[in-house]
Short mmCIF file of C-alpha atoms in Angstrom, two decimals:
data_model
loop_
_atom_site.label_atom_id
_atom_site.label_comp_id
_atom_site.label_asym_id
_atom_site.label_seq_id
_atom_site.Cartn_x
_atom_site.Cartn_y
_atom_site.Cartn_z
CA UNK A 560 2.99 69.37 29.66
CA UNK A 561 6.15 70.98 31.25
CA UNK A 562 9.52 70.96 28.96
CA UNK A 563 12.49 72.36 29.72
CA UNK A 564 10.65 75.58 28.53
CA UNK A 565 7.88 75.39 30.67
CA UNK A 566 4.60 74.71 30.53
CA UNK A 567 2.74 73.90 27.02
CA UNK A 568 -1.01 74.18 27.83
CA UNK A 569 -1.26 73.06 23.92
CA UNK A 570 -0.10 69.33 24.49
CA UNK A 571 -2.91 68.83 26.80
CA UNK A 572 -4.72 65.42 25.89
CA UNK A 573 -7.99 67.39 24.92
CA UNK A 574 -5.89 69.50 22.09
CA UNK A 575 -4.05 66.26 21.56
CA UNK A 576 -6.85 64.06 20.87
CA UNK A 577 -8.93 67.26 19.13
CA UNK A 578 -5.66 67.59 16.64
CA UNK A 579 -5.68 63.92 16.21
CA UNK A 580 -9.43 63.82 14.97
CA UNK A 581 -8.96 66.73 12.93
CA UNK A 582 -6.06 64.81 10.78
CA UNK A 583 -8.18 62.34 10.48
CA UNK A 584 -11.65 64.03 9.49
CA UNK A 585 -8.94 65.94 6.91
CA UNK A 586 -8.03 62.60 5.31
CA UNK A 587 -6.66 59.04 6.70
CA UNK A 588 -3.73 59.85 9.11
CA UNK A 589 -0.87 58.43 10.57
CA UNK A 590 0.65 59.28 14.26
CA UNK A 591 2.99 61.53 12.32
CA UNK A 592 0.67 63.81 10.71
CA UNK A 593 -0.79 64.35 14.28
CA UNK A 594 2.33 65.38 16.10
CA UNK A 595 3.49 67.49 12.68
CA UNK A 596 0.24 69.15 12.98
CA UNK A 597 0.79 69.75 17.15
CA UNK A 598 4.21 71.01 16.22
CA UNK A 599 3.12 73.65 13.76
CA UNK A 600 0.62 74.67 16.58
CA UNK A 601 3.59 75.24 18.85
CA UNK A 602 5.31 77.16 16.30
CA UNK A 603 2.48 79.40 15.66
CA UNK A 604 2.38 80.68 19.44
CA UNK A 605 6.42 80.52 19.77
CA UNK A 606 6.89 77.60 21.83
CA UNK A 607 10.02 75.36 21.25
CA UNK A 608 8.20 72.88 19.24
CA UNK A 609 11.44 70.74 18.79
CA UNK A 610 11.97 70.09 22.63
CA UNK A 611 8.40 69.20 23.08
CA UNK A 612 8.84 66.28 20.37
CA UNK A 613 9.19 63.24 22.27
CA UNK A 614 6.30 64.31 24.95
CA UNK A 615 4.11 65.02 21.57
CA UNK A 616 4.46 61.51 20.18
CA UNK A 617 3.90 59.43 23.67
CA UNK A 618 0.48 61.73 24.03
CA UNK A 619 -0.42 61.02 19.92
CA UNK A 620 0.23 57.30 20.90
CA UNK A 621 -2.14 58.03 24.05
CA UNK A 622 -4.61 59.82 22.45
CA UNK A 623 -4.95 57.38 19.68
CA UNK A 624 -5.72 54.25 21.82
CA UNK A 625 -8.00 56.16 23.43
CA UNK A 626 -10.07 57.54 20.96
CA UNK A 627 -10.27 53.86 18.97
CA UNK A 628 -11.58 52.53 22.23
CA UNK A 629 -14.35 54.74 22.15
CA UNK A 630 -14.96 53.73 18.33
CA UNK A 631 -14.04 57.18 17.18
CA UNK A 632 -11.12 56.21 14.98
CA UNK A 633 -10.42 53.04 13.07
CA UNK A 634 -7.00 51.61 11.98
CA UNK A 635 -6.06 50.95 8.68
CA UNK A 636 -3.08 49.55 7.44
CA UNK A 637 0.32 50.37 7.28
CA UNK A 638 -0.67 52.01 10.66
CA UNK A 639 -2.87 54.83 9.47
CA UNK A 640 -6.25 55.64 10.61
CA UNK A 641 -9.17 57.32 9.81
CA UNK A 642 -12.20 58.88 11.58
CA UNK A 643 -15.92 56.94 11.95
CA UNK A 644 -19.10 58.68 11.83
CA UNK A 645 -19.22 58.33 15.61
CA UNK A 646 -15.89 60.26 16.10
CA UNK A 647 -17.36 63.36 13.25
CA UNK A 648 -20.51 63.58 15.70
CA UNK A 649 -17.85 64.27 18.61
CA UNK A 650 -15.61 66.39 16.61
CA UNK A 651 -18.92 68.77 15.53
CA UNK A 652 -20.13 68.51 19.33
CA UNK A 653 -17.09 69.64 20.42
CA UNK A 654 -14.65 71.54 18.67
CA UNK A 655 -13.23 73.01 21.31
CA UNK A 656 -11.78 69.91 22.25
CA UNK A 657 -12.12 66.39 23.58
CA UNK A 658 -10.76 64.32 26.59
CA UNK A 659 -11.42 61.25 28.75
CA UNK A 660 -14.80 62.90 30.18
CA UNK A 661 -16.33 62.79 26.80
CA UNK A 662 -15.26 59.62 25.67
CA UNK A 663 -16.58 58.24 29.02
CA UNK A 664 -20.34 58.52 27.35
CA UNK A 665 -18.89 55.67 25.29
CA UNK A 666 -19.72 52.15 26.84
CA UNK A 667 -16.58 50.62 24.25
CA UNK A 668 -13.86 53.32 26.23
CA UNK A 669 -15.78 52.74 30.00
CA UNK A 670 -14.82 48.93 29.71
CA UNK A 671 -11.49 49.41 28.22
CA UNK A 672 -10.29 51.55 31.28
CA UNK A 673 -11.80 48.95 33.10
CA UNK A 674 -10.26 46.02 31.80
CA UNK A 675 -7.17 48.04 31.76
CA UNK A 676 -7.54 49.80 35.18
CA UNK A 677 -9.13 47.22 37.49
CA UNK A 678 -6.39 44.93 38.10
CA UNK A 679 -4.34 46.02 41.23
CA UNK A 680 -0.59 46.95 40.12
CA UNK A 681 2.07 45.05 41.47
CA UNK A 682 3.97 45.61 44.60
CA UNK A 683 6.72 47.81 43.39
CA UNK A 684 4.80 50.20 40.79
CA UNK A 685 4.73 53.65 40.92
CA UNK A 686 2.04 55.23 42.93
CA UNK A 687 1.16 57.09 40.23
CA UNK A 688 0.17 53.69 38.61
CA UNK A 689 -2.20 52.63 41.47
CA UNK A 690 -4.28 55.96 41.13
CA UNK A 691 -6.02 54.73 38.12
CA UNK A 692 -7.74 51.83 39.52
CA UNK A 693 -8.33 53.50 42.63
CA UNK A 694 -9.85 56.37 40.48
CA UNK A 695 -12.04 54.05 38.69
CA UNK A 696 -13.16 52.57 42.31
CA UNK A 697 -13.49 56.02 43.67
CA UNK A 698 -15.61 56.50 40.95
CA UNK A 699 -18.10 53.81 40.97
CA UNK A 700 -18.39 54.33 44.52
CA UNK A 701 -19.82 57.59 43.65
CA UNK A 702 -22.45 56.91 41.57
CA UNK A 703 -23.25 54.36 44.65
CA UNK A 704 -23.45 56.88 47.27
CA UNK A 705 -25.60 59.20 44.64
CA UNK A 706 -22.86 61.74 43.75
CA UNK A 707 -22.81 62.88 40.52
CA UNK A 708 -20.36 62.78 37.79
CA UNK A 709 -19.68 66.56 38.18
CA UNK A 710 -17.64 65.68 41.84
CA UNK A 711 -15.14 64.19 39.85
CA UNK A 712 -12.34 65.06 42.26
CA UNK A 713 -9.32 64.79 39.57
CA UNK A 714 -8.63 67.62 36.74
CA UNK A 715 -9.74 66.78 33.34
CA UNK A 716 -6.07 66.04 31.73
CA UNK A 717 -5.09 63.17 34.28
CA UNK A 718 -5.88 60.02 33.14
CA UNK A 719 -7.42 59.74 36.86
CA UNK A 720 -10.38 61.90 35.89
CA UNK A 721 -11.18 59.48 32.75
CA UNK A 722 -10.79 56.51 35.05
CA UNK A 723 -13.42 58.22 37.77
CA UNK A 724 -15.67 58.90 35.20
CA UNK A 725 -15.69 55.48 33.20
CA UNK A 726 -16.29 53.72 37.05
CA UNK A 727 -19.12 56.03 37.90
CA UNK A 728 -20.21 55.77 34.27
CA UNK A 729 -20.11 51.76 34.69
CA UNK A 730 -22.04 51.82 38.11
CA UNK A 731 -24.97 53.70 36.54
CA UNK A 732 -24.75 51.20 33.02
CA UNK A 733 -25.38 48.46 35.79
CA UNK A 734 -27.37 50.31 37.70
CA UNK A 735 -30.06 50.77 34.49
CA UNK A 736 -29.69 47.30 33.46
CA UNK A 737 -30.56 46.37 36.93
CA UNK A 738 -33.68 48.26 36.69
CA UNK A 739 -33.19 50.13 39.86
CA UNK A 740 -30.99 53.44 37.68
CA UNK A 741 -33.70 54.20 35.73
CA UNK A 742 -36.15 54.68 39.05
CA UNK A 743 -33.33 56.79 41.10
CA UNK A 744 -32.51 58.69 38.04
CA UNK A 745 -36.18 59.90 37.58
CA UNK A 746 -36.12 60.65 41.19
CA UNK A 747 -32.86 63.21 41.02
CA UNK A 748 -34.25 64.93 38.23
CA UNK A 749 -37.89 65.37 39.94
CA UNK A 750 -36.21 66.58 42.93
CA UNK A 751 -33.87 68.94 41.39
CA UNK A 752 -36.55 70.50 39.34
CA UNK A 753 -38.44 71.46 42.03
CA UNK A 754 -35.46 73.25 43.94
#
């Protein structure tokens, strides 16, 4: 995140979304007890906390659609949520943090980016908004030509690298529903055991 004080390595979406699981496994949450608990964080390490506000709240919003398409938070009402067993398994596997490449294992997030994602922007949009289905495309078209996930060209906090992973992540799903994944999967792992 860059303010007018710089860069916040904090506010990246894997602290974001880790912060926004913890207020939740804590007790039910609301977007507000996310970015208060982000904003203390700042504070602790001396960052302006106060001019990082508005770039807090539009990553909490992020973060939260994100992590209830993967089924790891629910809503409740009055726009709280709270945290489902699935989303305390990913908070003890990784407590370090947790961003788009993790939620990828999730079938529910790979077909949200790709309902979201696939459709071509329209003429005008930012180019910016046309990496993401190109991402996903990139991605799938990966998995096709045998890469594995680990190429994922894009760093981990651009919602690019989410979008690779959910298309390569979608091209093996078919792939092993096909039949034929299964069969090339056993066949990578033989050969790369006996490297």
């Amino acid at each position: 995140m860059t303010t007018d004080i710089g860069e916040v390595p904090l506010i990246n979406m894997a602290n974001v979304m880790l912060a926004t699981l913890k207020a939740a496994a804590a007790r039910d949450a609301s977007p507000g007890d996310c970015i208060e608990r982000l904003m203390r964080q700042l504070v602790q390490v001396h960052e302006n906390a106060e001019a990082a506000r508005g770039e807090i709240a539009d990553r909490v919003a992020t973060a939260l659609q994100e992590l209830a398409a993967a089924g790891l938070i629910e809503p409740l009402d009055g726009g709280r949520f709270r945290i489902t067993p699935r989303g305390r398994r990913v908070l003890e596997e990784h407590p370090m943090g947790v961003d788009e490449t993790i939620l990828a294992e999730f079938r529910e997030f790979r077909d949200s980016v790709k309902k979201l994602d696939l459709p071509l922007p329209e003429i005008g949009e930012s180019a910016a908004a046309a990496l993401a289905p190109k991402a996903y495309l990139d991605g799938y078209g990966a998995y096709l030509a045998r890469r594995p996930v680990t190429e994922n060209p894009y760093p981990a906090d651009m919602n690019e690298h989410g979008a690779w992973d959910a298309g390569w992540f979608e091209a093996l799903d078919e792939a092993i529903e096909s039949g034929a994944g299964a069969a090339e999967e056993s066949a990578d792992k033989g050969g790369s055991d006996g490297v």
